[in-house]
Short mmCIF file of C-alpha atoms and ligand atoms in Angstrom, two decimals:
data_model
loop_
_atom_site.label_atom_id
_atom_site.label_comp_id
_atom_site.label_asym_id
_atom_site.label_seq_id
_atom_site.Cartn_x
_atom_site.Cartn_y
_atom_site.Cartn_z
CA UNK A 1 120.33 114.41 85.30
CA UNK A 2 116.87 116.30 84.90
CA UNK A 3 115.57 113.85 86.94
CA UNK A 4 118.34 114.99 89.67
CA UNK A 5 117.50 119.23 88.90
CA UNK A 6 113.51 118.45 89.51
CA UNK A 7 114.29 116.62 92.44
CA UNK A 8 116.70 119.79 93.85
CA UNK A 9 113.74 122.00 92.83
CA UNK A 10 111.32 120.15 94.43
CA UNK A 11 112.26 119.88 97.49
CA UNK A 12 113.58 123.43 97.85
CA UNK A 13 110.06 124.62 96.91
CA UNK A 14 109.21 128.26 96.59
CA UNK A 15 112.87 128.90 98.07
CA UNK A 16 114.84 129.91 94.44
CA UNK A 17 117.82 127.05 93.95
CA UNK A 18 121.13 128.84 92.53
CA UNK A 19 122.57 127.31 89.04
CA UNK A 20 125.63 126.99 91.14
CA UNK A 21 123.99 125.20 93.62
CA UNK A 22 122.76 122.47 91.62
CA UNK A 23 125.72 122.53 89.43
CA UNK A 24 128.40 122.12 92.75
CA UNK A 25 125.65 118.66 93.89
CA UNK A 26 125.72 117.37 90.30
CA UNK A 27 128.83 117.62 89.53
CA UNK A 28 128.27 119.65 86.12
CA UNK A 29 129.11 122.47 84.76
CA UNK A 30 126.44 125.45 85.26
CA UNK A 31 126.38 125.77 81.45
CA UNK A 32 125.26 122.75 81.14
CA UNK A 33 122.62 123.08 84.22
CA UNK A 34 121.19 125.87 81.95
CA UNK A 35 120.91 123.77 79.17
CA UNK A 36 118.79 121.29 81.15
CA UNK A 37 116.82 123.64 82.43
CA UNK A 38 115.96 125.21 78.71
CA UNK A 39 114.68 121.05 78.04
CA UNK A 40 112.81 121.30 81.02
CA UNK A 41 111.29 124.35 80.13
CA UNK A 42 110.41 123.10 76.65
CA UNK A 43 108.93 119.81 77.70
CA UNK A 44 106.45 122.20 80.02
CA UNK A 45 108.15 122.75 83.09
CA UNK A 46 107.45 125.98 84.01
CA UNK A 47 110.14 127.35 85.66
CA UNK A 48 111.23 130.75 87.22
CA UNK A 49 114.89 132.12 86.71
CA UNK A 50 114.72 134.82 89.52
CA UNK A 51 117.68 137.07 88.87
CA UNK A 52 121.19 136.54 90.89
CA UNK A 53 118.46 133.84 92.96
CA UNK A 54 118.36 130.98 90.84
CA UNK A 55 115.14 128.77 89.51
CA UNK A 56 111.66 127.99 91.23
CA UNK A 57 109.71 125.26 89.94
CA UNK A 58 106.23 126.46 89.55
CA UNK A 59 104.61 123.53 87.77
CA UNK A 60 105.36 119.93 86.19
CA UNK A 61 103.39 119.35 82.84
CA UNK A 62 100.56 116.90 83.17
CA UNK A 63 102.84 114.45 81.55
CA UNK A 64 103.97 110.54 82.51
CA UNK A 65 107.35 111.16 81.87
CA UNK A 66 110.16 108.97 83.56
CA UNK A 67 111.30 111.24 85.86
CA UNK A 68 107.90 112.03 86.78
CA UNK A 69 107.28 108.79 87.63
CA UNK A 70 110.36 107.60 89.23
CA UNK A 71 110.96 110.59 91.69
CA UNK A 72 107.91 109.13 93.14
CA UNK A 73 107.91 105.37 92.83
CA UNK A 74 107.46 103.52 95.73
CA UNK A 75 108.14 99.84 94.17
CA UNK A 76 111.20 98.07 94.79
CA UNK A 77 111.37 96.50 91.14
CA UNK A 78 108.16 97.24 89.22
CA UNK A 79 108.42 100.21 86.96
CA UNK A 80 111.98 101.07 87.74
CA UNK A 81 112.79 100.67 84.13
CA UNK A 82 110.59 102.67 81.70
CA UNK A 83 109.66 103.15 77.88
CA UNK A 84 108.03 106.60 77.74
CA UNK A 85 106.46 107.75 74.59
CA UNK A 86 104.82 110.36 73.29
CA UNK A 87 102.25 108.72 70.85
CA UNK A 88 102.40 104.92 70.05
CA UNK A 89 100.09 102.07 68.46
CA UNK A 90 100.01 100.09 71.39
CA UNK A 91 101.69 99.73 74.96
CA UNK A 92 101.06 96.07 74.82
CA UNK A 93 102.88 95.64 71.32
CA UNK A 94 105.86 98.16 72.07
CA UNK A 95 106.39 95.70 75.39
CA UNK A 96 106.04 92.73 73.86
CA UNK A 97 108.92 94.04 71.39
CA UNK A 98 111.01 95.24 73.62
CA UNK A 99 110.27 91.68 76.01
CA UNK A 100 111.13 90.08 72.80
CA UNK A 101 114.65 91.10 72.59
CA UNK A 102 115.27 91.06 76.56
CA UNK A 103 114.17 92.63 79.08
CA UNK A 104 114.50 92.54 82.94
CA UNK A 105 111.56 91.81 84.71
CA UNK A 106 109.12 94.74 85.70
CA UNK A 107 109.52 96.81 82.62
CA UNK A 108 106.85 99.54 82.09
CA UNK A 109 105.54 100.91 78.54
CA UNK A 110 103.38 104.07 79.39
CA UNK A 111 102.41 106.53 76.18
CA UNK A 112 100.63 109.36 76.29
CA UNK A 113 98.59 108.35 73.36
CA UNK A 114 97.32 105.22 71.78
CA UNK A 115 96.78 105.39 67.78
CA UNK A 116 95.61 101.46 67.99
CA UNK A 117 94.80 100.82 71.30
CA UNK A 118 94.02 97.18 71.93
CA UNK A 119 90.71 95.56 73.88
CA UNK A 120 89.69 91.91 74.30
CA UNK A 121 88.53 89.68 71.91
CA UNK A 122 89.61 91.81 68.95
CA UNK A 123 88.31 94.96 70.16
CA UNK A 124 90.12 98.44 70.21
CA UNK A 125 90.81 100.81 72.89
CA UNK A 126 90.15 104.07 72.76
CA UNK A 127 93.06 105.91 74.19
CA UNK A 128 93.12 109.92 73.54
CA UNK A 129 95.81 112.56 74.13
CA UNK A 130 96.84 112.75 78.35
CA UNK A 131 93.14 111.67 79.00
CA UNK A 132 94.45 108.77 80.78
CA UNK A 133 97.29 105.72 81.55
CA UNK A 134 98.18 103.50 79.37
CA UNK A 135 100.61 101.26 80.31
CA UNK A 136 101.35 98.21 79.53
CA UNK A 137 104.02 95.99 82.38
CA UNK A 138 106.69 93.45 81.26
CA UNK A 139 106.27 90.19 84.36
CA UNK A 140 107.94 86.67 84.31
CA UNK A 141 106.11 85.14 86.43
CA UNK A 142 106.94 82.06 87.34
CA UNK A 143 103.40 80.03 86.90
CA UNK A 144 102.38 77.87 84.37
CA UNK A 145 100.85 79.25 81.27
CA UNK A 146 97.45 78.33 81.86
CA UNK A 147 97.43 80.62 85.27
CA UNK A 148 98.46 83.25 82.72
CA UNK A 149 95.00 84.93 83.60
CA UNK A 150 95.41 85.58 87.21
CA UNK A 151 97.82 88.29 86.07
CA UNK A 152 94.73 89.92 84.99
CA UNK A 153 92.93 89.24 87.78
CA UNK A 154 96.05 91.15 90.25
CA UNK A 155 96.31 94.07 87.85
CA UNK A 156 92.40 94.51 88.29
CA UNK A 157 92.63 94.60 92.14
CA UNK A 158 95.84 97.10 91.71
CA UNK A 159 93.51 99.31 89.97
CA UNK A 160 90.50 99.26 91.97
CA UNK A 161 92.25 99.54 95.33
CA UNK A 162 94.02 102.67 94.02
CA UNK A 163 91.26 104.28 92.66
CA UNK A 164 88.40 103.39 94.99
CA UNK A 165 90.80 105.50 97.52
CA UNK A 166 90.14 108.81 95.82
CA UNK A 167 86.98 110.03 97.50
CA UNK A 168 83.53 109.86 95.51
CA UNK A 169 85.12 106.74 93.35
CA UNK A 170 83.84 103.24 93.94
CA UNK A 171 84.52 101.03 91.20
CA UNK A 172 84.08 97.51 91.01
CA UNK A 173 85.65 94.72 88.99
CA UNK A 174 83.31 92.86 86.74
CA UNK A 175 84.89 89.51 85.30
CA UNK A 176 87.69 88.77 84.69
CA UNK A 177 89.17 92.13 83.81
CA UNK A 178 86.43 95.34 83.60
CA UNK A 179 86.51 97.87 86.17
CA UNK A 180 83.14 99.52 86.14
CA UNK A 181 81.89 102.54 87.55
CA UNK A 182 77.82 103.05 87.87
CA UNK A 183 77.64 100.06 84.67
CA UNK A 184 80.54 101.89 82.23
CA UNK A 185 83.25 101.19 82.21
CA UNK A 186 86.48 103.10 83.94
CA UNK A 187 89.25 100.69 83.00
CA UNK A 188 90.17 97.65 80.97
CA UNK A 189 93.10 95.51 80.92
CA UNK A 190 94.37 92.66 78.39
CA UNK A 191 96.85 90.28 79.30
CA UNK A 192 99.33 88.68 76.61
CA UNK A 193 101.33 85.83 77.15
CA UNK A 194 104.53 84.27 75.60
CA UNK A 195 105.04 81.13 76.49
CA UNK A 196 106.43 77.71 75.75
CA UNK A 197 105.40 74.06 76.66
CA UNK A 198 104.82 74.55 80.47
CA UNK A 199 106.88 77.40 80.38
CA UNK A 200 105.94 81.24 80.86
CA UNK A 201 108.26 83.32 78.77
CA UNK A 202 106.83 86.82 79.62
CA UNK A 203 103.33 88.42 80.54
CA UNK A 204 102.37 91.63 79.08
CA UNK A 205 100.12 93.32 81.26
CA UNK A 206 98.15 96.14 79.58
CA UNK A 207 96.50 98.89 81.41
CA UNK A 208 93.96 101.42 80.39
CA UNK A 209 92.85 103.90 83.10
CA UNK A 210 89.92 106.93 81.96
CA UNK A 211 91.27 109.47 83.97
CA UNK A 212 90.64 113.03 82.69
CA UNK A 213 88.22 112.07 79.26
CA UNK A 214 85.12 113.67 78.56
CA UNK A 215 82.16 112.87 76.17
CA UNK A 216 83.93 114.53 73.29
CA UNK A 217 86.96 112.64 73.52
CA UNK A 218 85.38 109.52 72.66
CA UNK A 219 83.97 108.28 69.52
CA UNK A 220 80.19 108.63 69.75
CA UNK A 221 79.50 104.67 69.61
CA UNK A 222 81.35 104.00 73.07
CA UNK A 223 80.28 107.69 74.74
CA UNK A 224 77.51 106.77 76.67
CA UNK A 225 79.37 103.57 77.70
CA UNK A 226 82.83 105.04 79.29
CA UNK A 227 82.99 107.14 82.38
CA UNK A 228 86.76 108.70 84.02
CA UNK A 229 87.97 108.96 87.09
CA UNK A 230 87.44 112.81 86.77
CA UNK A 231 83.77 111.90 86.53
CA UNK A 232 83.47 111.65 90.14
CA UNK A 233 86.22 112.26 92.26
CA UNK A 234 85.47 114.34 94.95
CA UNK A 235 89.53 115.58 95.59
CA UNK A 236 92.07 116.54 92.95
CA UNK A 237 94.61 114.38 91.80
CA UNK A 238 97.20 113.38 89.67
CA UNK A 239 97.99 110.75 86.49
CA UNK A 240 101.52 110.10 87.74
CA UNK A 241 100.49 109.46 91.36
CA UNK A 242 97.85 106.95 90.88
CA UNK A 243 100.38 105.44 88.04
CA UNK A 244 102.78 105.50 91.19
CA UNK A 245 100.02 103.59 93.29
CA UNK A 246 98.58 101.60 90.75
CA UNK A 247 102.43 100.18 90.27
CA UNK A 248 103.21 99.79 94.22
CA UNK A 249 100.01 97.88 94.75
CA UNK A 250 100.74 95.56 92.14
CA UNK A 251 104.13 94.32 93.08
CA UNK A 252 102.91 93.58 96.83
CA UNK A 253 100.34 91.70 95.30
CA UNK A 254 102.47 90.18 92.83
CA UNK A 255 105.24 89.71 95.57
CA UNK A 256 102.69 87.88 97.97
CA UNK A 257 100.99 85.34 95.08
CA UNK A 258 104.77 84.47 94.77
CA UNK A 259 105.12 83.94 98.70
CA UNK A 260 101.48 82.70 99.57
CA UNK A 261 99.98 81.48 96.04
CA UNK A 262 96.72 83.20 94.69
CA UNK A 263 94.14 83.29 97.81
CA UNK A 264 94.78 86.29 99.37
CA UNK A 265 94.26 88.03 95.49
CA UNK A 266 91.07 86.23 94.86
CA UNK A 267 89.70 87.17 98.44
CA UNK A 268 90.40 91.07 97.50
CA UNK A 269 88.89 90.21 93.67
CA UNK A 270 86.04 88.74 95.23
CA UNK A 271 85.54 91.81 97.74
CA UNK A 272 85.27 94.27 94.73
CA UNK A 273 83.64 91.99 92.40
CA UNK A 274 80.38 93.39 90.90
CA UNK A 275 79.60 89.83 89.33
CA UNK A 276 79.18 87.40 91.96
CA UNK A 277 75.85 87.02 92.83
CA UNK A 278 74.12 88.19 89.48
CA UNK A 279 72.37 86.43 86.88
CA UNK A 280 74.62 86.92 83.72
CA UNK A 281 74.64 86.25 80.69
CA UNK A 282 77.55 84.19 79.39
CA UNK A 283 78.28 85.00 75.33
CA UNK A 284 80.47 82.03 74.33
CA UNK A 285 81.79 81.10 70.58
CA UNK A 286 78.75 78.65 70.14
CA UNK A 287 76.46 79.20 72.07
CA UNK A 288 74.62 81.57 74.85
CA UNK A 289 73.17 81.05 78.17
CA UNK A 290 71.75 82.66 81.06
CA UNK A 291 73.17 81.52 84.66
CA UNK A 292 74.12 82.97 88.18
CA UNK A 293 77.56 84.01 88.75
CA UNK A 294 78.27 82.04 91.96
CA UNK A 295 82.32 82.37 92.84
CA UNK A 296 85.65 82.18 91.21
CA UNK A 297 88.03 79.36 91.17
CA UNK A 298 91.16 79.02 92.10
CA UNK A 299 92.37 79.37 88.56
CA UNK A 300 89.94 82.52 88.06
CA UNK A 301 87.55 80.65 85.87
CA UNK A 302 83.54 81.98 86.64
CA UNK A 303 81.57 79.55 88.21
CA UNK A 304 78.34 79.58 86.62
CA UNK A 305 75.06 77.80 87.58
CA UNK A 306 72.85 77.80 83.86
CA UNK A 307 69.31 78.50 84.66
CA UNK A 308 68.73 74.45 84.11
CA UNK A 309 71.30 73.68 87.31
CA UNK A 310 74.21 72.77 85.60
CA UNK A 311 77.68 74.15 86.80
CA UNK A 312 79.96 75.35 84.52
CA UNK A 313 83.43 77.09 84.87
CA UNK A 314 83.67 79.80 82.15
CA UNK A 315 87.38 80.87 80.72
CA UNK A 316 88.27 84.42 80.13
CA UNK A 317 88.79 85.52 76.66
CA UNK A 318 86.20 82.80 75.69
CA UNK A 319 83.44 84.58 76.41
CA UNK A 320 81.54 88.00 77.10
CA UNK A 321 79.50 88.72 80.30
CA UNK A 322 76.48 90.79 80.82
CA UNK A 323 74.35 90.70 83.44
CA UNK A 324 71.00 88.93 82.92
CA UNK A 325 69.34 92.66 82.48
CA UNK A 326 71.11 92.62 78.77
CA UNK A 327 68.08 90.15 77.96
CA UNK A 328 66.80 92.94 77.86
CA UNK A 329 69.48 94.96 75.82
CA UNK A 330 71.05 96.72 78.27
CA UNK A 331 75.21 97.17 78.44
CA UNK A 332 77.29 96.19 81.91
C1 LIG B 401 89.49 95.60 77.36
O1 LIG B 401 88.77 96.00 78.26
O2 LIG B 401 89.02 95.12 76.34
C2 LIG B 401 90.97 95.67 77.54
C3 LIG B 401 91.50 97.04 77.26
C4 LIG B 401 92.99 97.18 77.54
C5 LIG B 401 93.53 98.55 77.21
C6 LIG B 401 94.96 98.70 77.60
S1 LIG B 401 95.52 100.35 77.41
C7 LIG B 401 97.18 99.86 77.63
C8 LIG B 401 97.34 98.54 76.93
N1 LIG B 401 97.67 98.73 75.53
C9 LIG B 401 96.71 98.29 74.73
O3 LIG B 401 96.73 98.34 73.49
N2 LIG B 401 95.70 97.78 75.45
C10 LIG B 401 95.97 97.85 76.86
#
């Protein structure tokens, strides 16, 4: 129902809507209209009440809630069912819960706020207050569990191809799953998987975006190593419309891996990749090495050639990657 009254307000713009107006489309009674619009007004909506006129929207709260999002989704499936909350531990666990009990395909998680915000091998996430989007999507894709990762691999091109649109932004996707901008790092994303025996259960894709943060809101470890979107955009925008963007790129790439397989996503991975081509240096469990990032697979696994020839294919979530500068200490 709010979702309908924004809508009303919306598109009548600076023109005042009458609480009879929207009452006679809705089908409600205008008392109850009012008491909508009292919500509204208490979630942050700032709206007029011009007298014997009606109500002008003047602003929408810098918030991700649902009807936010879906008054402007442009996906035919992804996102159309949401979990919106305030504050939460983390997207990825309050999907996998709710993926757990059943759950349609497409499902989004999106918070506000991440308390225990989850990273890659065992690392957290910083995640503060409306500083950026975290969400976390719910896909059953129908691949075998060891292509798990090229979920990771879509959701990074979703991002980048969003956000490289805003002008001044040119991020680039370091392997498998870091978006970088000038070496820090904009976004991350961690995949989660429940699966059986040759069977995919349910993906959890998790999505952290640094939209609006600054210095401050990070702890002072990670500061110099994190950069937002705000950073250096050249134009305004909006946490809800790259959300919308992020989502709409990542079902057409999602919908054409199911139609064409995984070339057409590697070819746009490889196009933003900031790894091919550099001498890295691969951290695995037992041992590290120096090599040259020369392609990615059709599985997503790094091709590596070690400094002694050999070719090796390197598996996300095995290992860490930093270019071969970090011989000499220094972070990608
Ligand atoms: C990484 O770079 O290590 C991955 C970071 C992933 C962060 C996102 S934010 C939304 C989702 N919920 C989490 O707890 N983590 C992911």
């Amino acid at each position: 129902m709010r979702k309908r009254i924004l809508e009303l307000l919306r598109a009548s713009g600076a023109e005042p809507v009458s609480g009879e107006e929207i009452s006679r489309q809705l089908e409600v009674s205008r008392t109850a209209i009012w008491k909508h619009i009292q919500t509204l007004k208490n979630e942050g909506y700032e709206i007029e009440s011009v007298p014997k006129k009606g109500y002008i929207l003047r602003e929408a709260p810098d918030k991700l809630f649902p009807q936010e999002i879906t008054s402007r989704l442009k996906t035919k499936w992804l996102g159309h069912s949401i979990c919106y909350q305030d504050s939460v531990d983390s997207t990825n666990n309050v999907a996998k819960a709710i993926a757990n009990g059943g759950c349609e395909n497409g499902l989004m998680v999106v918070a506000e706020e991440q308390c225990s915000g989850k990273g890659r091998l065992s690392r957290g996430w910083i995640s503060p207050y409306a500083k950026g989007i975290w969400f976390s999507v719910v896909l059953k894709p129908p691949f075998l569990p060891q292509e798990a990762s090229k979920c990771t691999l879509l959701a990074a091109v979703s991002v980048v191809k969003t956000i490289n649109k805003l002008k001044g932004v040119q991020a680039a996707i370091k392997w498998p799953n870091d978006v970088l901008l000038n070496g820090r790092k904009l976004v991350g994303i961690l995949t989660e998987m429940n699966a059986e025996f040759g069977h995919i259960n349910y993906v959890v894709i998790g999505t952290g975006v640094n939209t609006n943060g600054q210095k401050e809101d990070y702890p002072e470890e990670v500061r110099d190593l994190a950069v937002s979107v705000a950073d250096v955009a050249q134009e305004p925008f909006t946490r809800v419309e790259l959300l919308v963007d992020i989502l709409k790129n990542m079902e057409d790439l999602y919908e054409d891996v199911l139609e064409h397989g995984f070339a057409p996503v590697l070819d746009e991975w490889r196009k933003y990749s900031c790894t091919l081509g550099q001498e890295v240096k691969v951290i695995a469990p037992d041992e590290t090495y120096f090599g040259k990032a020369l392609d990615i697979d059709e599985e997503g696994l790094l091709i590596v050639q070690r400094e002694d020839g050999r070719i090796d294919k390197v598996v996300a979530g095995d290992v860490s990657i930093r270019p071969a500068a970090a011989k000499n200490g220094a972070y990608q």
